[in-house]
Coordinates of C-alpha atoms and ligand atoms in Angstrom, one line a residue:
M309 CA -205.3 -135.0 -77.0
E310 CA -208.3 -134.0 -79.1
I311 CA -210.9 -132.2 -77.2
T312 CA -214.3 -133.8 -77.4
D313 CA -217.7 -132.0 -77.1
E314 CA -218.2 -133.9 -73.8
T315 CA -214.9 -132.6 -72.4
W316 CA -215.6 -129.1 -73.5
E317 CA -218.9 -129.3 -71.6
I318 CA -217.0 -130.3 -68.5
I319 CA -214.8 -127.3 -68.8
K320 CA -217.6 -124.9 -69.7
N321 CA -219.6 -126.0 -66.7
N322 CA -216.6 -125.9 -64.2
D323 CA -217.6 -129.5 -63.4
K324 CA -215.7 -130.3 -60.2
N325 CA -216.6 -134.0 -60.5
F326 CA -213.8 -134.2 -63.0
D327 CA -211.2 -132.6 -60.7
N328 CA -208.1 -134.8 -60.3
K329 CA -209.4 -136.8 -63.3
L330 CA -208.4 -134.5 -66.1
W331 CA -206.7 -131.1 -66.5
Y332 CA -206.8 -128.6 -69.3
G333 CA -204.1 -126.2 -70.5
V334 CA -204.5 -123.0 -72.5
A335 CA -202.0 -122.5 -75.3
T336 CA -202.1 -118.7 -75.2
T337 CA -201.3 -118.4 -71.5
K338 CA -199.4 -121.6 -71.0
I339 CA -201.3 -122.2 -67.8
F340 CA -203.2 -125.3 -66.8
C341 CA -206.3 -125.7 -64.6
R342 CA -208.6 -128.1 -63.0
P343 CA -212.0 -128.4 -64.8
S344 CA -213.7 -126.6 -61.8
C345 CA -211.5 -123.5 -62.2
V346 CA -213.6 -120.4 -62.2
S347 CA -211.2 -118.3 -64.3
R348 CA -212.5 -117.0 -67.6
L349 CA -213.4 -119.6 -70.2
P350 CA -210.6 -119.9 -72.8
K351 CA -211.3 -120.3 -76.5
R352 CA -211.8 -123.9 -77.3
E353 CA -209.2 -124.0 -80.1
N354 CA -206.5 -123.1 -77.5
V355 CA -207.4 -125.8 -75.0
S356 CA -205.4 -129.0 -74.6
I357 CA -206.5 -131.9 -72.3
F358 CA -204.2 -133.8 -70.0
Q359 CA -204.7 -137.0 -68.1
A360 CA -202.3 -136.0 -65.3
A361 CA -201.1 -132.7 -64.0
E362 CA -197.5 -133.9 -64.5
Q363 CA -198.2 -134.3 -68.2
A364 CA -199.1 -130.6 -68.4
L365 CA -195.9 -129.7 -66.6
E366 CA -193.8 -131.7 -69.0
E367 CA -195.4 -129.9 -71.9
G368 CA -194.3 -126.6 -70.4
Y369 CA -197.6 -125.4 -68.8
R370 CA -197.5 -123.7 -65.4
P371 CA -200.2 -124.5 -62.7
C372 CA -202.9 -121.9 -62.4
K373 CA -202.6 -119.8 -59.2
R374 CA -206.4 -119.8 -58.8
C375 CA -207.4 -123.4 -59.0
R376 CA -204.0 -124.8 -58.0
P377 CA -204.2 -128.0 -60.1
M378 CA -201.2 -129.5 -58.4
D379 CA -202.5 -129.3 -54.8
K380 CA -205.1 -131.6 -53.3
I381 CA -204.9 -129.7 -50.0
I382 CA -204.9 -126.0 -50.1
P383 CA -203.2 -124.4 -47.1
N384 CA -205.4 -122.3 -44.8
E385 CA -203.4 -119.2 -45.4
V386 CA -204.1 -119.5 -49.1
W387 CA -207.8 -119.9 -48.5
V388 CA -207.7 -116.7 -46.4
E389 CA -205.8 -114.8 -49.2
E390 CA -208.4 -116.0 -51.7
I391 CA -211.2 -114.9 -49.5
D392 CA -209.6 -111.5 -48.9
L393 CA -209.1 -111.0 -52.6
L394 CA -212.6 -111.9 -53.4
L395 CA -214.0 -109.6 -50.7
K396 CA -211.8 -106.7 -51.8
N397 CA -212.7 -107.0 -55.5
H398 CA -216.3 -108.0 -55.2
Y399 CA -217.6 -106.3 -52.0
D400 CA -220.4 -104.6 -54.0
E401 CA -221.9 -108.0 -55.0
D402 CA -224.2 -110.3 -53.1
L403 CA -221.6 -112.2 -51.2
S404 CA -223.2 -114.5 -48.7
L405 CA -221.1 -117.1 -47.0
E406 CA -222.7 -119.7 -49.3
E407 CA -221.8 -117.6 -52.3
L408 CA -218.2 -117.3 -51.1
G409 CA -218.0 -121.1 -50.8
Q410 CA -219.5 -121.5 -54.3
R411 CA -217.0 -119.1 -55.9
L412 CA -213.9 -120.5 -54.2
H413 CA -215.0 -124.1 -54.5
G414 CA -214.7 -124.7 -50.8
S415 CA -217.1 -125.6 -47.9
S416 CA -218.5 -122.3 -46.6
S417 CA -218.5 -123.4 -43.0
Y418 CA -214.9 -124.5 -43.3
L419 CA -213.9 -121.3 -44.9
R420 CA -215.6 -119.3 -42.2
H421 CA -213.9 -121.4 -39.6
I422 CA -210.3 -121.0 -40.9
Y423 CA -210.8 -117.3 -41.7
K424 CA -212.0 -116.6 -38.2
K425 CA -209.2 -118.6 -36.7
I426 CA -206.5 -116.8 -38.7
K427 CA -207.9 -113.3 -38.9
G428 CA -210.0 -113.1 -35.7
L429 CA -213.2 -112.1 -37.5
T430 CA -215.6 -113.8 -39.9
P431 CA -215.6 -113.2 -43.6
Q432 CA -219.0 -111.4 -43.3
Q433 CA -217.6 -109.0 -40.6
E434 CA -214.6 -108.3 -42.9
L435 CA -217.0 -107.7 -45.8
T436 CA -219.0 -105.2 -43.8
R437 CA -215.8 -103.5 -42.7
I438 CA -214.8 -103.1 -46.4
R439 CA -218.2 -101.9 -47.4
L440 CA -218.4 -99.3 -44.7
E441 CA -214.9 -98.1 -45.5
Q442 CA -215.8 -97.7 -49.1
A443 CA -219.0 -95.8 -48.2
R444 CA -217.0 -93.5 -45.9
I445 CA -214.7 -92.6 -48.8
R446 CA -217.7 -91.8 -50.9
L447 CA -219.2 -89.7 -48.2
L448 CA -216.0 -87.6 -48.0
K449 CA -216.1 -86.8 -51.7
G450 CA -219.6 -86.7 -53.2
N451 CA -223.2 -85.8 -52.5
E452 CA -225.0 -88.9 -53.6
A453 CA -228.0 -90.1 -51.7
I454 CA -227.2 -92.3 -48.7
S455 CA -229.3 -95.1 -50.2
E456 CA -227.4 -94.9 -53.4
I457 CA -224.1 -95.2 -51.6
A458 CA -225.4 -98.1 -49.5
R459 CA -226.5 -99.9 -52.6
D460 CA -223.3 -99.2 -54.5
V461 CA -221.2 -100.8 -51.7
G462 CA -223.5 -103.9 -51.7
M463 CA -225.7 -103.0 -48.7
M464 CA -229.3 -103.1 -50.1
N465 CA -230.9 -102.4 -46.7
T466 CA -230.4 -98.7 -46.1
P467 CA -231.5 -98.6 -42.4
Y468 CA -229.1 -101.4 -41.7
F469 CA -226.4 -99.6 -43.5
I470 CA -227.0 -96.4 -41.5
K471 CA -227.0 -98.4 -38.2
S472 CA -223.8 -100.2 -39.0
F473 CA -222.1 -97.0 -40.2
K474 CA -223.0 -95.2 -37.0
K475 CA -221.8 -98.1 -34.9
R476 CA -218.4 -98.1 -36.6
Y477 CA -217.7 -94.4 -37.1
G478 CA -219.8 -92.9 -34.3
L479 CA -221.9 -90.7 -36.7
A480 CA -224.7 -91.4 -39.0
P481 CA -223.7 -91.2 -42.7
N482 CA -225.3 -87.8 -43.3
Q483 CA -223.8 -86.4 -40.1
Y484 CA -220.4 -87.8 -41.1
R485 CA -220.7 -86.1 -44.5
K486 CA -221.6 -82.8 -42.9
A487 CA -218.7 -83.0 -40.6
Y488 CA -215.9 -84.1 -43.0
N489 CA -216.9 -83.5 -46.6
I490 CA -215.7 -80.0 -47.6
N491 CA -218.1 -80.0 -50.6
S492 CA -221.2 -81.0 -48.6
K493 CA -224.3 -78.9 -49.0
K494 CA -224.7 -77.6 -45.5
Ligands
ZN71 ZN1 -207.3 -122.4 -62.9

């Protein structure tokens, strides 16, 4: 089916109002997606439009693992995997619970609920854990300013970073560096 300017706008804008109404496939990857898929925008000339997911399958396209165009209901375990992947790869970005919901196309309160149910902590607690662990690794190696490390791991509020670090590791970041970084300027 010929792709119209209107349809291209839907794909370009990740318009979720058209989820379950149309699907698009990418010739170069042979993967098909929902309009709302947040994966990288393909080149327009490689895009084909389908009126049903089954139609895409028949033409040899595989469902995208990210937007799961065959599923109406995403299992909780998959949501948790998606959240973990996002936190792991983007911990240095501004990831509020709302932002998480935006990026994963889910309700932020629901995501928080199932994440806590399955993992026993909230996505924000897990995010802080990852950030502090990344900061700890940096403290073991380098001599950057504490505020720089805090910023690089996504914690813009340095006093809060120091407080959280101390709570987790028992030492303030500068003390931790002095104690364990063999290159630290003593
Ligand atoms: Zn997709």
